[in-house]
XYZ file of C-alpha atoms in Angstrom:
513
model
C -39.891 218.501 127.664
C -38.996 215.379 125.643
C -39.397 214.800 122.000
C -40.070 211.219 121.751
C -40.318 208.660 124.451
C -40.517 205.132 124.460
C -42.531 202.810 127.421
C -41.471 199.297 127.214
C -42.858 196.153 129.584
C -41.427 192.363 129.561
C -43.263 191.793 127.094
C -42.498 193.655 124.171
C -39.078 193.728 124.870
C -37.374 190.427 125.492
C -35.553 189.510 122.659
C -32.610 191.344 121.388
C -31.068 192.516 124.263
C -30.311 188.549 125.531
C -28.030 187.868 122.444
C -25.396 190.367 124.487
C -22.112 188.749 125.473
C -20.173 189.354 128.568
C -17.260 188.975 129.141
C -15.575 185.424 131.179
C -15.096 187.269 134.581
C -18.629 189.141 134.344
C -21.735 187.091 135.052
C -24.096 186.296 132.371
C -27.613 188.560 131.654
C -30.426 186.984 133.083
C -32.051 184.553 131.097
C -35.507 185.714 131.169
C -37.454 189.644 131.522
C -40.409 187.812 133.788
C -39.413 190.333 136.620
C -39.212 193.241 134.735
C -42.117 195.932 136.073
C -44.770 197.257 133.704
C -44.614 200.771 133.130
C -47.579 202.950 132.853
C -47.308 206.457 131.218
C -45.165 208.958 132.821
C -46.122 212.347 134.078
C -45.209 215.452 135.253
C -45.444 216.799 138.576
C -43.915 220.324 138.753
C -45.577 223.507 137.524
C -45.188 224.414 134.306
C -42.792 227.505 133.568
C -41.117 227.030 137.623
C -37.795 225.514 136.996
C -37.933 222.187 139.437
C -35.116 219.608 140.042
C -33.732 217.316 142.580
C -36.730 215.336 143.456
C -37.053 213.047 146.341
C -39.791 210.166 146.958
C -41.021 208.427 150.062
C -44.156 205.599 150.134
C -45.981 205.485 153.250
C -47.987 202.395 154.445
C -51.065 203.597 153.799
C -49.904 203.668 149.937
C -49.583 207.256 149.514
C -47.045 208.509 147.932
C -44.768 211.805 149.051
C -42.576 213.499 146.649
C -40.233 217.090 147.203
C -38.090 218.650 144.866
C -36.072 221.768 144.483
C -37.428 225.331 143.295
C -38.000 228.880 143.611
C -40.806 231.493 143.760
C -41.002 235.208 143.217
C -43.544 236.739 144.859
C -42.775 239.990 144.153
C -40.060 243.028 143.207
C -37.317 241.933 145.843
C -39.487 238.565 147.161
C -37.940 235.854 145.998
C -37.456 232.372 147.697
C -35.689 228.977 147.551
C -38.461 226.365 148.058
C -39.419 222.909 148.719
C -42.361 221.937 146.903
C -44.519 219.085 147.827
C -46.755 216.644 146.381
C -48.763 213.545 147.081
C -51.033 210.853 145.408
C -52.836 208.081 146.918
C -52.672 206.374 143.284
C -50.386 207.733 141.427
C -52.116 209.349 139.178
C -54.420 212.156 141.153
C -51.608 214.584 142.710
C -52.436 217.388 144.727
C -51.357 220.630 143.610
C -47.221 221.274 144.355
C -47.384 223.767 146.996
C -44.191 224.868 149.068
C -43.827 223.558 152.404
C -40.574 225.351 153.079
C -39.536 228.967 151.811
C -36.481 230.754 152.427
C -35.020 234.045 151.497
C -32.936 233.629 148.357
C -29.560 233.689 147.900
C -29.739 231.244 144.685
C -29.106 227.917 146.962
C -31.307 224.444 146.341
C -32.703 223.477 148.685
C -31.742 219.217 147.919
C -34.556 217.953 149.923
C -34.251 214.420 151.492
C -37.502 212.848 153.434
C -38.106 209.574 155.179
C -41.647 208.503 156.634
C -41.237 206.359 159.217
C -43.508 203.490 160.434
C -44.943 205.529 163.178
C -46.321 208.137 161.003
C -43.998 210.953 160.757
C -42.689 212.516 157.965
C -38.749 213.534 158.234
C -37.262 216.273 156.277
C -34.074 217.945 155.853
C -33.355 221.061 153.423
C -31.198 223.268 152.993
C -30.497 227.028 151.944
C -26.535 226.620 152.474
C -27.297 226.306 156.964
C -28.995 222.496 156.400
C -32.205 222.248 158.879
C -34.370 218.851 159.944
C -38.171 218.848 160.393
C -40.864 216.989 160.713
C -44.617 216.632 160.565
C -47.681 214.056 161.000
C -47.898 212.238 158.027
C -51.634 213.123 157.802
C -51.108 216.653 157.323
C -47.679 217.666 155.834
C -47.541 221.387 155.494
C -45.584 224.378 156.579
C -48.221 225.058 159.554
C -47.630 221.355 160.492
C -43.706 221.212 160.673
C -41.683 221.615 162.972
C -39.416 224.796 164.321
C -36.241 223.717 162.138
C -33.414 222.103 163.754
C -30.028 223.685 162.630
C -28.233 220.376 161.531
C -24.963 222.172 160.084
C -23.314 225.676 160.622
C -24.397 229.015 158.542
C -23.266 228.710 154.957
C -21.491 225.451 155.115
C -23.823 222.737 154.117
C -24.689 221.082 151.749
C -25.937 216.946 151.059
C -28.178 215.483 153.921
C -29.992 212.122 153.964
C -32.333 210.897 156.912
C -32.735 206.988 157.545
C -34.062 204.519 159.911
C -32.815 201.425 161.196
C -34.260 198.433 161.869
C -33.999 198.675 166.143
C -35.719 202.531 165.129
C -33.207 204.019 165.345
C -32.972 207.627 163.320
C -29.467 208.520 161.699
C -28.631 211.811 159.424
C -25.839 212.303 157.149
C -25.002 215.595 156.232
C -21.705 217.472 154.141
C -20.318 220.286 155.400
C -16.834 222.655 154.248
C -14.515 222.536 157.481
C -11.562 224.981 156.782
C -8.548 223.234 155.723
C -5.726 225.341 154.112
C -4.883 221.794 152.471
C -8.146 221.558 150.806
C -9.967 224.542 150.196
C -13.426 224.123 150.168
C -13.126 220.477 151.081
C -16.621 218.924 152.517
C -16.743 216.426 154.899
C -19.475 213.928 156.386
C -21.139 213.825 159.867
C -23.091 211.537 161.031
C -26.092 211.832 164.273
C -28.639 209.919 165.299
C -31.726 210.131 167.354
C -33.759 207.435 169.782
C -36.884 209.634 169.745
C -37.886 209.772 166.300
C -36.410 213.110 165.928
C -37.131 215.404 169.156
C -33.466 215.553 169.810
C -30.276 214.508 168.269
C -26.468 213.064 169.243
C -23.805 215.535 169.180
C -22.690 214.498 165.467
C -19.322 213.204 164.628
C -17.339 214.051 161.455
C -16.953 210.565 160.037
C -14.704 211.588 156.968
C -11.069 211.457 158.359
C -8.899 212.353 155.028
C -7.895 215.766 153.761
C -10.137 215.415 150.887
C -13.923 216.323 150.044
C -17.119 214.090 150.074
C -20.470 214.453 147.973
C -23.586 212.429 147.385
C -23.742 209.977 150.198
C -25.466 206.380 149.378
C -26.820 204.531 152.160
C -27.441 200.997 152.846
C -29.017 199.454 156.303
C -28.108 195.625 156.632
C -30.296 193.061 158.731
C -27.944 193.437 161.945
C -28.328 197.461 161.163
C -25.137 197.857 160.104
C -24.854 201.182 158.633
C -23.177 201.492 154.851
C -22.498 204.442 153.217
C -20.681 205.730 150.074
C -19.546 209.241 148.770
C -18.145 210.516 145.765
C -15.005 212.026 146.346
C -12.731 214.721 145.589
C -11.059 218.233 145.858
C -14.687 220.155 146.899
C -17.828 218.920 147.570
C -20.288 221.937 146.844
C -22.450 222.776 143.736
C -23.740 219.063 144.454
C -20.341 217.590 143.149
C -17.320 217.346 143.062
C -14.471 218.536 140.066
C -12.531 215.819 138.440
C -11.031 213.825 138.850
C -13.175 211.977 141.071
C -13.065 208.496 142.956
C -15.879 206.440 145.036
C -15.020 205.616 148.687
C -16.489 203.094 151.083
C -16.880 202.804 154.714
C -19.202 201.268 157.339
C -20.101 201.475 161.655
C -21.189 197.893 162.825
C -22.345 199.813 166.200
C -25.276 201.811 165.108
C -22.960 204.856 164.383
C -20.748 204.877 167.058
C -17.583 204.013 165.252
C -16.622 203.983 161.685
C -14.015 202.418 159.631
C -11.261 204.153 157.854
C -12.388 204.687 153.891
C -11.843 202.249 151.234
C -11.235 203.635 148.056
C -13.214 201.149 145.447
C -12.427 202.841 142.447
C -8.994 203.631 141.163
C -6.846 207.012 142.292
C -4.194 206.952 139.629
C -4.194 207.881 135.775
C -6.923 210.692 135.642
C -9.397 207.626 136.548
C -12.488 209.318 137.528
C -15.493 207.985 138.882
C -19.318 208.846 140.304
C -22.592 208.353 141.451
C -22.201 205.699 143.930
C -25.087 203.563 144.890
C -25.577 201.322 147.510
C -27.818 198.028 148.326
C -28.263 194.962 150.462
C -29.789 191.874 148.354
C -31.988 188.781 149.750
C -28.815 187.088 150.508
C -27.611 189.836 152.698
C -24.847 190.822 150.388
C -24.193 194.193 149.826
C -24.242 195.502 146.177
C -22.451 198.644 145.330
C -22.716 200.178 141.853
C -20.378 203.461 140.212
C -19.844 204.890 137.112
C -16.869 204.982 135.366
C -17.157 208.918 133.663
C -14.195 209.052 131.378
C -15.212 209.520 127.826
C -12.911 206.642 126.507
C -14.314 203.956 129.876
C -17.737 205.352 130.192
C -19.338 202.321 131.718
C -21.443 201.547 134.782
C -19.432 199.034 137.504
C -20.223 197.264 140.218
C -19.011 195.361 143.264
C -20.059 192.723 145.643
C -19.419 192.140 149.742
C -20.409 189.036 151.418
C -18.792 189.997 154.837
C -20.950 193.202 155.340
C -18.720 195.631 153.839
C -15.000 194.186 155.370
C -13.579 192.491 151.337
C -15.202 193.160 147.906
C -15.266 191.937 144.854
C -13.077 193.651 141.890
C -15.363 196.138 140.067
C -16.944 194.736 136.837
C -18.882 196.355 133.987
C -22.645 195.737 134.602
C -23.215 193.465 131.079
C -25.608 195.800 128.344
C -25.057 199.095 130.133
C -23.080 202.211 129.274
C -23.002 205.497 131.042
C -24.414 209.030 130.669
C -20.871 210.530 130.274
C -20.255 210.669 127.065
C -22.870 212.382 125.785
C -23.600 214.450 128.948
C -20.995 215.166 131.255
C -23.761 215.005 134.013
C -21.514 215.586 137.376
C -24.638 216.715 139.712
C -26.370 213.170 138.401
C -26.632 210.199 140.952
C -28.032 206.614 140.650
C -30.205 205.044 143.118
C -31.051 201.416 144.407
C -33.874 200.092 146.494
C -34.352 196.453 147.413
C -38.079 194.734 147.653
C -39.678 192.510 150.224
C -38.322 188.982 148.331
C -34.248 190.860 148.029
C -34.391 191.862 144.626
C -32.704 194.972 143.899
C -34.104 197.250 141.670
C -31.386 199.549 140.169
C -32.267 202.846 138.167
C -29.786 205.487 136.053
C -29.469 207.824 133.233
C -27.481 205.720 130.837
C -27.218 203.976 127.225
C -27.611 200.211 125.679
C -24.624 200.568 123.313
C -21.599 202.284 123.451
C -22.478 204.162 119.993
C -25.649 205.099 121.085
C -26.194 208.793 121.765
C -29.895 209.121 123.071
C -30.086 208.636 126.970
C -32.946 206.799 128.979
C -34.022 206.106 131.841
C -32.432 202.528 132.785
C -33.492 199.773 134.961
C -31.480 196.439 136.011
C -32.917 193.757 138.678
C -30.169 191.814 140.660
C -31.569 188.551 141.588
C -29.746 185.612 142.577
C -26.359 187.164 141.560
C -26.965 187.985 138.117
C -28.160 191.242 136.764
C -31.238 191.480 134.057
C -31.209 193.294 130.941
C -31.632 196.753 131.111
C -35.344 198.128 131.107
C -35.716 201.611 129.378
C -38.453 203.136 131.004
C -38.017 206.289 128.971
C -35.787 207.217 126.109
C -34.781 211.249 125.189
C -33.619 212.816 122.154
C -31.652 216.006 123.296
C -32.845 216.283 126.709
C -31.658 214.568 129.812
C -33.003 212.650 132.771
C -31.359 213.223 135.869
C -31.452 212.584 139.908
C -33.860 209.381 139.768
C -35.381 207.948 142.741
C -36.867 205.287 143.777
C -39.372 203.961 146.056
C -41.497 200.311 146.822
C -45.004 200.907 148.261
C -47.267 198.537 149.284
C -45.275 195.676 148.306
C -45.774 195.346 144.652
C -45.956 199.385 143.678
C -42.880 200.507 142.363
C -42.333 204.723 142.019
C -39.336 206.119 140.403
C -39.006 210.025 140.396
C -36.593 212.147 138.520
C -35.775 215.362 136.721
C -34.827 216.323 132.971
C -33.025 219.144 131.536
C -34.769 220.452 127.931
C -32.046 220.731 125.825
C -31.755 224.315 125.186
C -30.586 225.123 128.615
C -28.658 221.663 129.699
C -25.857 223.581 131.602
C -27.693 226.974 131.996
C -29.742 226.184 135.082
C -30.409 229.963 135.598
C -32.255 229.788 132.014
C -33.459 226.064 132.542
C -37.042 225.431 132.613
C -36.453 221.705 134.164
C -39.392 219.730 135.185
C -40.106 216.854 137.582
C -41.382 213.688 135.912
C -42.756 210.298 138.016
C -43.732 206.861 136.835
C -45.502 203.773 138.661
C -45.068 200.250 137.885
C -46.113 196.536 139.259
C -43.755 194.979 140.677
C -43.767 190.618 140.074
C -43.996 190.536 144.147
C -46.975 189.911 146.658
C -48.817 193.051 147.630
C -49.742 194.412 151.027
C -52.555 195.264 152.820
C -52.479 199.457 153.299
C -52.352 200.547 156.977
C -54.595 203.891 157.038
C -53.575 206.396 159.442
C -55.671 207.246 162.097
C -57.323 210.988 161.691
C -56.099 213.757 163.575
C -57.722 215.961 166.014
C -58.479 219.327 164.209
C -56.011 221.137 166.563
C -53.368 219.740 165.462
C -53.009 221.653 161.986
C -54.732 224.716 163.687
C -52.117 225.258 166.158
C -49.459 225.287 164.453
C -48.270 228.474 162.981
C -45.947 228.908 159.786
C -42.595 229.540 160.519
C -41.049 232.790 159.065
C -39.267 232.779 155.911
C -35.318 233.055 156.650
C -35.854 231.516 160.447
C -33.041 230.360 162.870
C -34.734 228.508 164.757
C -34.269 225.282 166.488
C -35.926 222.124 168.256
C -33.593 221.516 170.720
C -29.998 222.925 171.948
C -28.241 222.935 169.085
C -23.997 221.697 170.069
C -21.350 223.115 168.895
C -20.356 221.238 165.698
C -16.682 222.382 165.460
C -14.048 224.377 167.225
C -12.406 225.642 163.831
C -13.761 228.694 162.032
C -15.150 227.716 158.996
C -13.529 228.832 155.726
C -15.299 232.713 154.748
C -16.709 231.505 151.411
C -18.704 233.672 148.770
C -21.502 231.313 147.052
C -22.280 231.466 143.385
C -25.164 230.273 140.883
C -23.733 228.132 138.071
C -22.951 230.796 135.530
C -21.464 233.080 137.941
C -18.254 230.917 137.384
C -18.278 232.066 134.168
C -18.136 235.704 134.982
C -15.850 235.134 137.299
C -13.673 233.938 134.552
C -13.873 236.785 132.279
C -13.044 239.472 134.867
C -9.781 237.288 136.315
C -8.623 237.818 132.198
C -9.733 241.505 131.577
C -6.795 243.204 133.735
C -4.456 240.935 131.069
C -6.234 241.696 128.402
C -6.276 245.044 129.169
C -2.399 244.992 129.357
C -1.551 242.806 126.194
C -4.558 245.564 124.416
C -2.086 248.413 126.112
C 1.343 246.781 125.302
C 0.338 246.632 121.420
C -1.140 249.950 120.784
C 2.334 251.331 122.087
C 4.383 249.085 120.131
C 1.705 250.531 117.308
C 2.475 254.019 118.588
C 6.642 253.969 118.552
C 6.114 252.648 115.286
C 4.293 255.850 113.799
């Protein structure tokens, strides 16, 4: 819930944000706000009183919209589930009721959905409940009678982030993180990459892409014209918990070859001092440039860089503060937050975070920034919070000109208690200043097709196809853990010494007497 909100368009807002100076070896706000989108209303999507986060979004041709997100139902004494719930609107603004799609037996994961519709009319999914799985569905009729018998993308236990994307050729590729036992790195995650040529029915053997002793979250992915594939990851000494600890640094790497090889990682923030950074973002502008974005979280440097590559990944540019923007970090230390960029039909990329104006200011909104013709705009606020937060937003262009942006917030009674939290999943809708497209309506299916099917066990282990081998190690035995477990954890590694220093004095107290 938010206590006061503010909805701004071009223009209302124009003025006092251009009088900001940047610095001689950052370029220059944008001169005008006559790109900016105009915002209508938010809303939210999730059920009141079911804690909801991690959203994804996904625009179909036919203008529909598709969102998932996070949650988790009780159904009764000793019934409880990890879910993904599911929603659609054909305008955003009449949503079907959130229903779950995918239900497994709990054991207090989240699920991180991440879905793709592709031109042919199938909706991709992958989830997780610590074993990641892939599935799919008719875009028609998206349901858990619809999808498919799971394919087991990582081992049991181990996984974690997964992203599906499509290539230009048609190609299908999936990222996933997964802990490999390394007595170097305990609890280290590192990033495979498969792909598929049938739109999903079966999938490469997938090859750990992440060479270095060192652990890999939130991958950001960017598909150039010649389908090179671009991909960043917050890294660090874990990779579970949908983070990593600090300090923390953004890598960089890149195949040219559809996935078959992969360069060796390029570190694009520093690795020295305590420097810590996060939530990478990736995007390829009308120029074919690729644009990569990071924050800098350190309370003393919290600021929001960015980078350019005109070679398709091989040299950047040094990182420079994005002119007008500050970050989240210091006044939320938000380290399961991302950012997220999408580019339009005309190469302007649309850039959206949880960040400030000032660096005194200590409300957070919802941000915007256009890069056009190598300059960025002013930053839109498409919401502003007093006490709570916005988190995870994502983004999505349908129909040309229809802009939806999905995201999360924390109330601000339960910020870092997530097993008290009552978050909620908010969406807004804007125009885009772009030409709009004609919707492509999907042909209707034969009734069989969603009478057939039959929904798949809760707690399955089932697969599409032969699922390889993904590693010859045994994976590390790990125990998992909600948030505040950690805490716990804590005060029972301390009671045996309390219990000693408690024993030592009331002897000392005793020879006294």
């Amino acid at each position: 819930m938010f206590k006061r909100s503010s909805f701004f368009t071009a223009s209302i807002v124009g003025l006092a944000l251009l009088a900001l100076s940047v610095t001689p070896n950052a370029p220059a706000i944008a001169q005008t706000n006559s790109n900016w989108p105009a915002w209508e209303v938010p809303v939210r999507l999730s059920n009141e009183g079911q804690s909801s986060w991690f959203p994804d979004i996904a625009a179909d041709p036919s203008g529909e919209v598709h969102i998932v997100w996070s949650s988790g139902i009780t159904t009764g004494p000793g019934q409880a589930y990890d879910v993904v719930m599911y929603t659609k609107s054909m305008d955003g603004k009449l949503w079907t009721t959130p229903r779950d799609i995918a239900a497994l037996e709990t054991k207090g994961a989240v699920t991180r959905p991440s879905i793709l519709i592709d031109p042919l009319g199938v909706f991709h999914i992958t989830y997780r409940r610590y074993m990641i799985y892939y599935a799919h569905a008719p875009v028609q009729a998206i349901g858990p009678q619809t999808l498919s018998a799971p394919y087991e993308v990582s081992t049991e236990e181990n996984g974690y982030f997964s992203k599906v994307f499509r290539d230009n050729a048609g190609r299908l590729h999936l990222l996933h993180t997964e802990d490999v036992f390394n007595p170097n790195c305990t609890g280290c995650f590192q990033a495979f990459h498969r792909s598929s040529d049938d739109d999903g029915l079966t999938w490469s053997v997938p090859d750990n892409i992440w060479p270095l002793p060192i652990g890999v979250a939130k991958p950001a992915v960017a598909v150039d014209a010649q389908n090179g594939l671009h991909v960043m990851f917050e890294v660090g000494r874990g990779g579970d918990l949908g983070q990593v600890p600090e300090p923390a640094s953004i890598a960089y790497l890149h195949s040219l070859d559809g996935g078959l090889t992969w360069t060796q990682p390029l570190f694009m923030s520093p690795q020295s001092g305590g420097f810590s950074a996060r939530n990478p973002a990736i995007a390829v502008d009308a120029n074919q440039n690729l644009i990569a974005v990071w924050q800098v979280a350190m309370n003393e440097e919290d600021v929001v860089n960015y980078q350019v590559s005109t070679d398709r990944g091989e040299t950047w540019s040094e990182p420079q503060q994005i002119p007008g923007v500050w970050g989240a970090w210091s006044v939320y230390n938000g380290k399961t937050d991302t950012y997220d960029m999408i580019t339009d039909a005309q190469g302007r990329v649309y850039l959206v975070l949880s960040g400030r104006r000032s660096p005194n200011e200590q409300t957070l909104n919802l941000l915007l920034l256009i890069w056009e013709n190598g300059v960025w705009s002013a930053p839109q606020p498409v919401m502003t919070l007093e006490g709570d937060v916005p988190e995870w937003p994502q983004l999505a262009i349908g129909l040309g000109n229809r802009l939806h942006l999905v995201w999360f917030q924390r109330e601000k009674a339960n910020i870092f208690n997530s097993d008290r939290g009552q978050y909620e999943i908010w969406y807004a809708q804007a125009t885009l200043n772009a030409p709009a497209v004609e919707p492509v309506p999907w042909p209707t299916l034969p009734a069989q097709v969603v009478s057939v099917s039959t929904p798949t066990p809760a707690g399955f282990k089932a697969t599409a196809t032969p699922q390889p081998l993904l590693f010859t190690n045994q994976a590390e035995p790990q125990t998992f853990y909600k948030e505040n477990d950690y805490l716990l954890i804590a005060l029972f590694s301390i009671l045996p010494v309390a219990l000693l220093v408690s024993g030592v004095v009331a002897y000392t107290r005793w020879r006294r007497q």
